[in-house]
PDB file of C-alpha atoms and ligand atoms in Angstrom:
ATOM      1  CA  UNK A   1      14.361  -2.046  32.871  1.00 69.00           C
ATOM      2  CA  UNK A   2      16.047  -4.736  31.137  1.00 83.00           C
ATOM      3  CA  UNK A   3      14.323  -5.720  27.388  1.00 93.00           C
ATOM      4  CA  UNK A   4      12.050  -8.496  27.947  1.00 98.00           C
ATOM      5  CA  UNK A   5      12.532 -11.802  26.356  1.00 98.00           C
ATOM      6  CA  UNK A   6       9.495 -12.216  24.123  1.00 98.00           C
ATOM      7  CA  UNK A   7       8.813 -15.287  21.844  1.00 99.00           C
ATOM      8  CA  UNK A   8       5.906 -15.070  19.568  1.00 99.00           C
ATOM      9  CA  UNK A   9       4.300 -18.457  18.209  1.00 99.00           C
ATOM     10  CA  UNK A  10       2.554 -17.428  15.021  1.00 98.00           C
ATOM     11  CA  UNK A  11       1.466 -18.143  11.501  1.00 98.00           C
ATOM     12  CA  UNK A  12       1.721 -15.038   9.128  1.00 98.00           C
ATOM     13  CA  UNK A  13      -1.510 -16.131   7.308  1.00 98.00           C
ATOM     14  CA  UNK A  14      -3.577 -15.976  10.571  1.00 98.00           C
ATOM     15  CA  UNK A  15      -5.517 -12.824  11.015  1.00 98.00           C
ATOM     16  CA  UNK A  16      -5.379 -13.202  15.054  1.00 98.00           C
ATOM     17  CA  UNK A  17      -1.665 -13.740  15.345  1.00 98.00           C
ATOM     18  CA  UNK A  18      -1.347 -10.768  12.971  1.00 98.00           C
ATOM     19  CA  UNK A  19      -2.338  -8.796  15.844  1.00 99.00           C
ATOM     20  CA  UNK A  20       0.563  -9.501  17.885  1.00 99.00           C
ATOM     21  CA  UNK A  21       2.911  -8.639  14.959  1.00 98.00           C
ATOM     22  CA  UNK A  22       1.370  -5.466  14.712  1.00 98.00           C
ATOM     23  CA  UNK A  23       1.404  -4.396  18.563  1.00 98.00           C
ATOM     24  CA  UNK A  24       5.031  -5.670  18.892  1.00 98.00           C
ATOM     25  CA  UNK A  25       6.131  -3.687  16.059  1.00 98.00           C
ATOM     26  CA  UNK A  26       4.553  -0.396  17.138  1.00 98.00           C
ATOM     27  CA  UNK A  27       5.649  -0.896  20.559  1.00 98.00           C
ATOM     28  CA  UNK A  28       9.291  -1.263  19.305  1.00 98.00           C
ATOM     29  CA  UNK A  29       9.698  -4.575  20.938  1.00 98.00           C
ATOM     30  CA  UNK A  30      12.258  -6.963  19.864  1.00 98.00           C
ATOM     31  CA  UNK A  31      11.151 -10.589  19.571  1.00 98.00           C
ATOM     32  CA  UNK A  32      11.845 -14.117  18.315  1.00 98.00           C
ATOM     33  CA  UNK A  33       9.379 -15.670  16.016  1.00 98.00           C
ATOM     34  CA  UNK A  34       8.415 -19.339  16.050  1.00 98.00           C
ATOM     35  CA  UNK A  35       6.081 -20.389  13.053  1.00 98.00           C
ATOM     36  CA  UNK A  36       3.795 -23.029  13.660  1.00 98.00           C
ATOM     37  CA  UNK A  37       2.740 -25.123  10.847  1.00 97.00           C
ATOM     38  CA  UNK A  38      -0.785 -25.254  11.103  1.00 97.00           C
ATOM     39  CA  UNK A  39      -1.343 -27.842   8.212  1.00 95.00           C
ATOM     40  CA  UNK A  40      -0.007 -30.293  10.649  1.00 97.00           C
ATOM     41  CA  UNK A  41      -1.474 -31.501  14.153  1.00 98.00           C
ATOM     42  CA  UNK A  42       0.064 -29.540  16.912  1.00 98.00           C
ATOM     43  CA  UNK A  43       3.246 -31.154  18.520  1.00 98.00           C
ATOM     44  CA  UNK A  44       3.042 -32.054  22.122  1.00 98.00           C
ATOM     45  CA  UNK A  45       5.678 -29.060  23.200  1.00 98.00           C
ATOM     46  CA  UNK A  46       3.345 -26.592  21.384  1.00 98.00           C
ATOM     47  CA  UNK A  47       0.299 -27.930  23.317  1.00 98.00           C
ATOM     48  CA  UNK A  48       2.249 -27.546  26.570  1.00 98.00           C
ATOM     49  CA  UNK A  49       2.553 -23.902  25.678  1.00 98.00           C
ATOM     50  CA  UNK A  50      -0.952 -23.514  24.502  1.00 98.00           C
ATOM     51  CA  UNK A  51      -3.349 -26.341  25.181  1.00 98.00           C
ATOM     52  CA  UNK A  52      -5.818 -24.892  22.918  1.00 98.00           C
ATOM     53  CA  UNK A  53      -3.376 -25.374  20.008  1.00 98.00           C
ATOM     54  CA  UNK A  54      -3.866 -22.181  18.658  1.00 98.00           C
ATOM     55  CA  UNK A  55      -1.566 -19.146  17.387  1.00 98.00           C
ATOM     56  CA  UNK A  56      -1.006 -16.712  18.503  1.00 98.00           C
ATOM     57  CA  UNK A  57       0.940 -17.402  21.987  1.00 99.00           C
ATOM     58  CA  UNK A  58       3.359 -15.008  23.560  1.00 98.00           C
ATOM     59  CA  UNK A  59       5.932 -16.154  25.893  1.00 98.00           C
ATOM     60  CA  UNK A  60       7.013 -12.958  27.986  1.00 98.00           C
ATOM     61  CA  UNK A  61       9.991 -13.406  30.133  1.00 98.00           C
ATOM     62  CA  UNK A  62       8.597 -17.155  30.194  1.00 98.00           C
ATOM     63  CA  UNK A  63       5.029 -16.250  31.103  1.00 98.00           C
ATOM     64  CA  UNK A  64       2.709 -17.554  28.443  1.00 98.00           C
ATOM     65  CA  UNK A  65      -0.211 -15.276  27.311  1.00 98.00           C
ATOM     66  CA  UNK A  66      -2.567 -16.652  24.560  1.00 98.00           C
ATOM     67  CA  UNK A  67      -5.785 -15.206  22.768  1.00 98.00           C
ATOM     68  CA  UNK A  68      -4.671 -12.405  20.389  1.00 98.00           C
ATOM     69  CA  UNK A  69      -7.077  -9.773  21.993  1.00 98.00           C
ATOM     70  CA  UNK A  70      -5.335 -10.611  25.313  1.00 98.00           C
ATOM     71  CA  UNK A  71      -1.993 -10.678  23.769  1.00 98.00           C
ATOM     72  CA  UNK A  72      -2.367  -7.240  22.175  1.00 98.00           C
ATOM     73  CA  UNK A  73      -3.974  -5.472  25.181  1.00 98.00           C
ATOM     74  CA  UNK A  74      -0.981  -7.131  27.241  1.00 98.00           C
ATOM     75  CA  UNK A  75       1.522  -5.747  24.894  1.00 98.00           C
ATOM     76  CA  UNK A  76      -0.106  -2.275  25.092  1.00 98.00           C
ATOM     77  CA  UNK A  77      -0.465  -2.359  29.040  1.00 97.00           C
ATOM     78  CA  UNK A  78       3.185  -3.709  29.532  1.00 97.00           C
ATOM     79  CA  UNK A  79       4.759  -1.092  27.266  1.00 97.00           C
ATOM     80  CA  UNK A  80       2.791   2.273  27.328  1.00 96.00           C
ATOM     81  CA  UNK A  81       2.932   3.853  24.288  1.00 97.00           C
ATOM     82  CA  UNK A  82       0.785   6.062  21.730  1.00 98.00           C
ATOM     83  CA  UNK A  83      -1.232   2.833  21.285  1.00 98.00           C
ATOM     84  CA  UNK A  84      -3.365   3.038  24.655  1.00 98.00           C
ATOM     85  CA  UNK A  85      -2.991   5.522  27.446  1.00 97.00           C
ATOM     86  CA  UNK A  86      -2.941   4.234  31.159  1.00 96.00           C
ATOM     87  CA  UNK A  87      -6.214   3.292  32.866  1.00 96.00           C
ATOM     88  CA  UNK A  88      -6.362   6.584  34.842  1.00 96.00           C
ATOM     89  CA  UNK A  89      -7.355   9.314  35.457  1.00 98.00           C
ATOM     90  CA  UNK A  90     -10.896   8.567  34.687  1.00 98.00           C
ATOM     91  CA  UNK A  91     -10.865  10.477  31.109  1.00 98.00           C
ATOM     92  CA  UNK A  92      -8.268   7.645  29.997  1.00 98.00           C
ATOM     93  CA  UNK A  93     -10.490   4.984  31.354  1.00 98.00           C
ATOM     94  CA  UNK A  94     -13.422   6.591  29.342  1.00 98.00           C
ATOM     95  CA  UNK A  95     -11.303   6.683  26.150  1.00 97.00           C
ATOM     96  CA  UNK A  96     -10.185   3.008  26.958  1.00 98.00           C
ATOM     97  CA  UNK A  97     -13.852   1.886  27.286  1.00 98.00           C
ATOM     98  CA  UNK A  98     -14.837   3.926  23.941  1.00 98.00           C
ATOM     99  CA  UNK A  99     -11.831   2.219  22.208  1.00 98.00           C
ATOM    100  CA  UNK A 100     -12.986  -1.285  23.522  1.00 98.00           C
ATOM    101  CA  UNK A 101     -16.590  -0.686  22.309  1.00 98.00           C
ATOM    102  CA  UNK A 102     -15.527   0.449  18.850  1.00 98.00           C
ATOM    103  CA  UNK A 103     -13.527  -2.824  18.543  1.00 98.00           C
ATOM    104  CA  UNK A 104     -16.195  -4.913  20.053  1.00 98.00           C
ATOM    105  CA  UNK A 105     -18.841  -3.135  17.633  1.00 98.00           C
ATOM    106  CA  UNK A 106     -16.169  -3.859  14.695  1.00 98.00           C
ATOM    107  CA  UNK A 107     -15.972  -7.505  15.324  1.00 98.00           C
ATOM    108  CA  UNK A 108     -19.475  -8.190  16.565  1.00 98.00           C
ATOM    109  CA  UNK A 109     -21.548  -6.323  14.069  1.00 98.00           C
ATOM    110  CA  UNK A 110     -19.355  -6.026  10.815  1.00 98.00           C
ATOM    111  CA  UNK A 111     -17.258  -9.107  10.789  1.00 98.00           C
ATOM    112  CA  UNK A 112     -19.705 -11.567  10.662  1.00 98.00           C
ATOM    113  CA  UNK A 113     -20.670 -10.330   7.385  1.00 98.00           C
ATOM    114  CA  UNK A 114     -17.353 -10.718   6.011  1.00 98.00           C
ATOM    115  CA  UNK A 115     -17.243 -14.288   7.158  1.00 98.00           C
ATOM    116  CA  UNK A 116     -20.694 -14.816   5.750  1.00 98.00           C
ATOM    117  CA  UNK A 117     -19.553 -13.439   2.169  1.00 98.00           C
ATOM    118  CA  UNK A 118     -16.630 -15.969   1.996  1.00 97.00           C
ATOM    119  CA  UNK A 119     -18.721 -18.780   2.893  1.00 97.00           C
ATOM    120  CA  UNK A 120     -21.732 -17.629   0.217  1.00 97.00           C
ATOM    121  CA  UNK A 121     -22.538 -20.392  -1.921  1.00 94.00           C
ATOM    122  CA  UNK A 122     -23.633 -18.008  -4.932  1.00 95.00           C
ATOM    123  CA  UNK A 123     -22.668 -14.457  -6.264  1.00 94.00           C
ATOM    124  CA  UNK A 124     -26.268 -13.492  -5.094  1.00 97.00           C
ATOM    125  CA  UNK A 125     -25.316 -14.427  -1.516  1.00 97.00           C
ATOM    126  CA  UNK A 126     -21.914 -12.878  -1.823  1.00 97.00           C
ATOM    127  CA  UNK A 127     -23.499  -9.522  -2.978  1.00 97.00           C
ATOM    128  CA  UNK A 128     -25.860  -9.739  -0.403  1.00 98.00           C
ATOM    129  CA  UNK A 129     -23.167 -10.250   2.265  1.00 98.00           C
ATOM    130  CA  UNK A 130     -21.295  -7.369   1.056  1.00 98.00           C
ATOM    131  CA  UNK A 131     -24.716  -5.009   1.335  1.00 98.00           C
ATOM    132  CA  UNK A 132     -24.977  -6.290   4.964  1.00 98.00           C
ATOM    133  CA  UNK A 133     -21.375  -5.468   5.759  1.00 98.00           C
ATOM    134  CA  UNK A 134     -21.700  -1.892   4.440  1.00 98.00           C
ATOM    135  CA  UNK A 135     -24.987  -1.312   6.177  1.00 98.00           C
ATOM    136  CA  UNK A 136     -23.595  -2.331   9.373  1.00 98.00           C
ATOM    137  CA  UNK A 137     -20.613  -0.142   8.942  1.00 98.00           C
ATOM    138  CA  UNK A 138     -23.006   2.761   8.302  1.00 98.00           C
ATOM    139  CA  UNK A 139     -25.105   2.175  11.067  1.00 98.00           C
ATOM    140  CA  UNK A 140     -22.369   1.197  13.679  1.00 98.00           C
ATOM    141  CA  UNK A 141     -18.988   2.130  13.084  1.00 98.00           C
ATOM    142  CA  UNK A 142     -19.351   5.467  10.598  1.00 98.00           C
ATOM    143  CA  UNK A 143     -20.873   7.200  13.967  1.00 97.00           C
ATOM    144  CA  UNK A 144     -17.868   6.175  15.905  1.00 98.00           C
ATOM    145  CA  UNK A 145     -15.197   7.575  13.728  1.00 97.00           C
ATOM    146  CA  UNK A 146     -14.175  11.176  14.063  1.00 89.00           C
ATOM    147  CA  UNK A 147     -14.298  13.517  11.226  1.00 78.00           C
ATOM    148  CA  UNK A 148     -11.623  15.778   9.682  1.00 74.00           C
ATOM    149  CA  UNK A 149      -8.763  14.869  12.246  1.00 88.00           C
ATOM    150  CA  UNK A 150      -6.318  12.044  11.838  1.00 96.00           C
ATOM    151  CA  UNK A 151      -7.649   9.071  10.330  1.00 96.00           C
ATOM    152  CA  UNK A 152      -7.295   6.749  13.022  1.00 98.00           C
ATOM    153  CA  UNK A 153      -9.523   5.928  16.145  1.00 98.00           C
ATOM    154  CA  UNK A 154     -10.446   9.109  18.343  1.00 96.00           C
ATOM    155  CA  UNK A 155      -9.204  11.340  15.325  1.00 96.00           C
ATOM    156  CA  UNK A 156      -5.477  10.109  16.324  1.00 97.00           C
ATOM    157  CA  UNK A 157      -2.630  10.945  13.785  1.00 97.00           C
ATOM    158  CA  UNK A 158      -0.707   7.337  15.018  1.00 97.00           C
ATOM    159  CA  UNK A 159      -2.459   4.114  15.071  1.00 98.00           C
ATOM    160  CA  UNK A 160      -4.170   3.154  18.363  1.00 98.00           C
ATOM    161  CA  UNK A 161      -4.964  -0.394  19.907  1.00 98.00           C
ATOM    162  CA  UNK A 162      -8.126  -0.146  17.837  1.00 98.00           C
ATOM    163  CA  UNK A 163      -6.205  -0.580  14.678  1.00 98.00           C
ATOM    164  CA  UNK A 164      -3.823  -3.212  16.269  1.00 99.00           C
ATOM    165  CA  UNK A 165      -6.976  -5.464  16.746  1.00 98.00           C
ATOM    166  CA  UNK A 166      -8.720  -4.463  13.420  1.00 98.00           C
ATOM    167  CA  UNK A 167      -5.626  -4.181  10.842  1.00 98.00           C
ATOM    168  CA  UNK A 168      -5.745  -7.610   9.941  1.00 98.00           C
ATOM    169  CA  UNK A 169      -9.237  -7.759   9.083  1.00 98.00           C
ATOM    170  CA  UNK A 170      -9.187  -4.547   7.249  1.00 98.00           C
ATOM    171  CA  UNK A 171      -6.413  -5.873   5.119  1.00 98.00           C
ATOM    172  CA  UNK A 172      -8.680  -8.762   4.187  1.00 98.00           C
ATOM    173  CA  UNK A 173     -11.757  -6.837   3.640  1.00 98.00           C
ATOM    174  CA  UNK A 174      -9.793  -4.459   1.162  1.00 98.00           C
ATOM    175  CA  UNK A 175      -7.902  -7.011  -0.620  1.00 97.00           C
ATOM    176  CA  UNK A 176     -10.246 -10.023  -1.096  1.00 96.00           C
ATOM    177  CA  UNK A 177     -12.984  -8.060  -2.632  1.00 94.00           C
ATOM    178  CA  UNK A 178     -10.473  -7.552  -5.777  1.00 95.00           C
ATOM    179  CA  UNK A 179     -12.217  -9.168  -8.636  1.00 93.00           C
ATOM    180  CA  UNK A 180      -9.241 -11.604  -9.454  1.00 94.00           C
ATOM    181  CA  UNK A 181      -9.812 -13.600  -6.321  1.00 95.00           C
ATOM    182  CA  UNK A 182     -13.814 -13.916  -6.503  1.00 92.00           C
ATOM    183  CA  UNK A 183     -13.673 -14.461  -2.635  1.00 96.00           C
ATOM    184  CA  UNK A 184     -16.068 -11.470  -1.859  1.00 97.00           C
ATOM    185  CA  UNK A 185     -18.385  -9.526  -3.848  1.00 97.00           C
ATOM    186  CA  UNK A 186     -16.612  -7.288  -6.448  1.00 94.00           C
ATOM    187  CA  UNK A 187     -19.540  -4.796  -5.497  1.00 96.00           C
ATOM    188  CA  UNK A 188     -17.809  -4.165  -2.125  1.00 97.00           C
ATOM    189  CA  UNK A 189     -15.393  -1.289  -3.127  1.00 96.00           C
ATOM    190  CA  UNK A 190     -18.244   0.436  -5.030  1.00 97.00           C
ATOM    191  CA  UNK A 191     -20.276   0.217  -1.663  1.00 98.00           C
ATOM    192  CA  UNK A 192     -17.659   1.622   0.562  1.00 98.00           C
ATOM    193  CA  UNK A 193     -18.079   4.883  -1.008  1.00 98.00           C
ATOM    194  CA  UNK A 194     -21.153   5.127   1.227  1.00 98.00           C
ATOM    195  CA  UNK A 195     -19.027   5.200   4.111  1.00 98.00           C
ATOM    196  CA  UNK A 196     -16.130   7.574   3.693  1.00 97.00           C
ATOM    197  CA  UNK A 197     -14.947   7.644   7.257  1.00 97.00           C
ATOM    198  CA  UNK A 198     -14.583   3.966   7.388  1.00 98.00           C
ATOM    199  CA  UNK A 199     -12.945   3.769   3.666  1.00 98.00           C
ATOM    200  CA  UNK A 200     -10.414   6.451   5.012  1.00 97.00           C
ATOM    201  CA  UNK A 201      -9.958   4.799   8.279  1.00 98.00           C
ATOM    202  CA  UNK A 202      -9.333   1.200   6.537  1.00 98.00           C
ATOM    203  CA  UNK A 203      -7.046   2.501   3.603  1.00 98.00           C
ATOM    204  CA  UNK A 204      -4.900   4.656   5.968  1.00 98.00           C
ATOM    205  CA  UNK A 205      -4.488   1.717   8.408  1.00 98.00           C
ATOM    206  CA  UNK A 206      -3.699  -0.835   5.804  1.00 98.00           C
ATOM    207  CA  UNK A 207      -0.927   1.469   4.604  1.00 98.00           C
ATOM    208  CA  UNK A 208       0.996   1.338   8.154  1.00 98.00           C
ATOM    209  CA  UNK A 209       4.105  -0.596   8.000  1.00 98.00           C
ATOM    210  CA  UNK A 210       3.153  -2.195  11.348  1.00 98.00           C
ATOM    211  CA  UNK A 211       0.249  -3.391   9.819  1.00 98.00           C
ATOM    212  CA  UNK A 212       1.271  -4.687   6.450  1.00 98.00           C
ATOM    213  CA  UNK A 213       4.866  -6.030   7.029  1.00 98.00           C
ATOM    214  CA  UNK A 214       3.912  -9.548   7.505  1.00 98.00           C
ATOM    215  CA  UNK A 215       1.007  -9.442   4.960  1.00 98.00           C
ATOM    216  CA  UNK A 216       1.489 -11.743   1.684  1.00 98.00           C
ATOM    217  CA  UNK A 217      -1.787 -10.988  -0.215  1.00 98.00           C
ATOM    218  CA  UNK A 218      -1.648 -13.857  -2.355  1.00 98.00           C
ATOM    219  CA  UNK A 219      -0.700 -16.419   0.108  1.00 98.00           C
ATOM    220  CA  UNK A 220      -3.693 -15.241   2.113  1.00 98.00           C
ATOM    221  CA  UNK A 221      -6.018 -15.552  -0.867  1.00 97.00           C
ATOM    222  CA  UNK A 222      -5.070 -18.904  -1.693  1.00 97.00           C
ATOM    223  CA  UNK A 223      -5.501 -20.183   2.057  1.00 96.00           C
ATOM    224  CA  UNK A 224      -8.927 -18.266   2.147  1.00 97.00           C
ATOM    225  CA  UNK A 225      -9.857 -20.176  -0.955  1.00 96.00           C
ATOM    226  CA  UNK A 226      -8.901 -23.288   0.259  1.00 94.00           C
ATOM    227  CA  UNK A 227     -10.476 -22.921   3.490  1.00 93.00           C
ATOM    228  CA  UNK A 228     -13.895 -21.485   2.450  1.00 92.00           C
ATOM    229  CA  UNK A 229     -14.289 -22.175  -1.270  1.00 73.00           C
ATOM    230  CA  UNK A 230     -12.684 -24.923  -2.393  1.00 59.00           C
ATOM    231  CA  UNK A 231     -12.340 -25.881  -5.884  1.00 55.00           C
ATOM    232  CA  UNK A 232     -15.071 -28.486  -6.915  1.00 51.00           C
ATOM    233  CA  UNK A 233     -13.622 -31.913  -7.209  1.00 49.00           C
ATOM    234  CA  UNK A 234     -13.579 -33.098 -10.966  1.00 48.00           C
TER     235      UNK A 234
HETATM  236  N1  LIG B   1      -9.617 -16.769  19.231  1.00 64.74           N
HETATM  237  C1  LIG B   1      -8.348 -17.083  19.021  1.00 64.74           C
HETATM  238  C2  LIG B   1      -8.264 -17.625  17.549  1.00 64.74           C
HETATM  239  C3  LIG B   1      -6.863 -18.098  17.089  1.00 64.74           C
HETATM  240  C4  LIG B   1      -6.942 -19.058  15.840  1.00 64.74           C
HETATM  241  O1  LIG B   1      -8.170 -19.353  15.562  1.00 64.74           O
HETATM  242  N2  LIG B   1      -5.931 -19.490  15.329  1.00 64.74           N
HETATM  243  C5  LIG B   1      -5.990 -20.225  14.170  1.00 64.74           C
HETATM  244  C6  LIG B   1      -5.105 -19.808  12.859  1.00 64.74           C
HETATM  245  S1  LIG B   1      -5.917 -18.330  12.033  1.00 64.74           S
HETATM  246  C7  LIG B   1      -5.347 -21.591  14.779  1.00 64.74           C
HETATM  247  O2  LIG B   1      -4.410 -21.462  15.545  1.00 64.74           O
HETATM  248  N3  LIG B   1      -5.813 -22.761  14.182  1.00 64.74           N
HETATM  249  C8  LIG B   1      -5.257 -23.740  14.791  1.00 64.74           C
HETATM  250  C9  LIG B   1      -5.752 -24.835  13.392  1.00 64.74           C
HETATM  251  O3  LIG B   1      -5.924 -24.636  12.367  1.00 64.74           O
HETATM  252  O4  LIG B   1      -5.454 -26.028  13.841  1.00 64.74           O
HETATM  253  C10 LIG B   1      -7.436 -15.772  19.120  1.00 64.74           C
HETATM  254  O5  LIG B   1      -7.833 -14.844  18.862  1.00 64.74           O
HETATM  255  O6  LIG B   1      -6.048 -15.867  19.306  1.00 64.74           O
END
């Protein structure tokens, strides 16, 4: 099969576009990158590619695919690899359903507390959001992670589609809770000791080159501050 011609319309600071970078790198696919400047209104040529004006968009041999979760899933389906087994036999379908449920749980039950932490108006609110986040991990995620095998979803030794979908948010949870940024509660790292499987999962995921090769912690912290916690006007 000839190599596909892939163009990724992206911003390196966007956690959703970040998923596409991880999926493409893990799948060993070459791609051309077009950086979209999100500080300006989208130009008409980009709105023709993606009428929503969002990144990421993927052009795959000229077919446009948008929405990051769909883009990542598409890459894993079109180029079978360690990220995701084919959908049959039924055991594979069961594994895929479990993986999809895990990702759904992470984004539905845990990530809202991450954003609540960023939007918090006081230290107390920030600390509460961190407590809620870790409580949700304890209840919802910890029981879904395997013990004692590889650190990734299903006890895998290599990353899977679950980490492709979650890695950019794990980077943000672990990094933006550093005290120098003051963006998330400084208590979060200590609270994560309560959820050792999640902690290992998150720490091993962010070490992967495919997960961190576009990561610029300071730039993301600055952009996050501008979006969620702008400095008061003097
Ligand atoms: N649900 C979309 C969300 C993508 C999204 O919100 N991208 C942001 C950047 S992180 C964007 O393009 N924003 C356009 C803007 O800021 O004008 C996905 O997962 O692809």
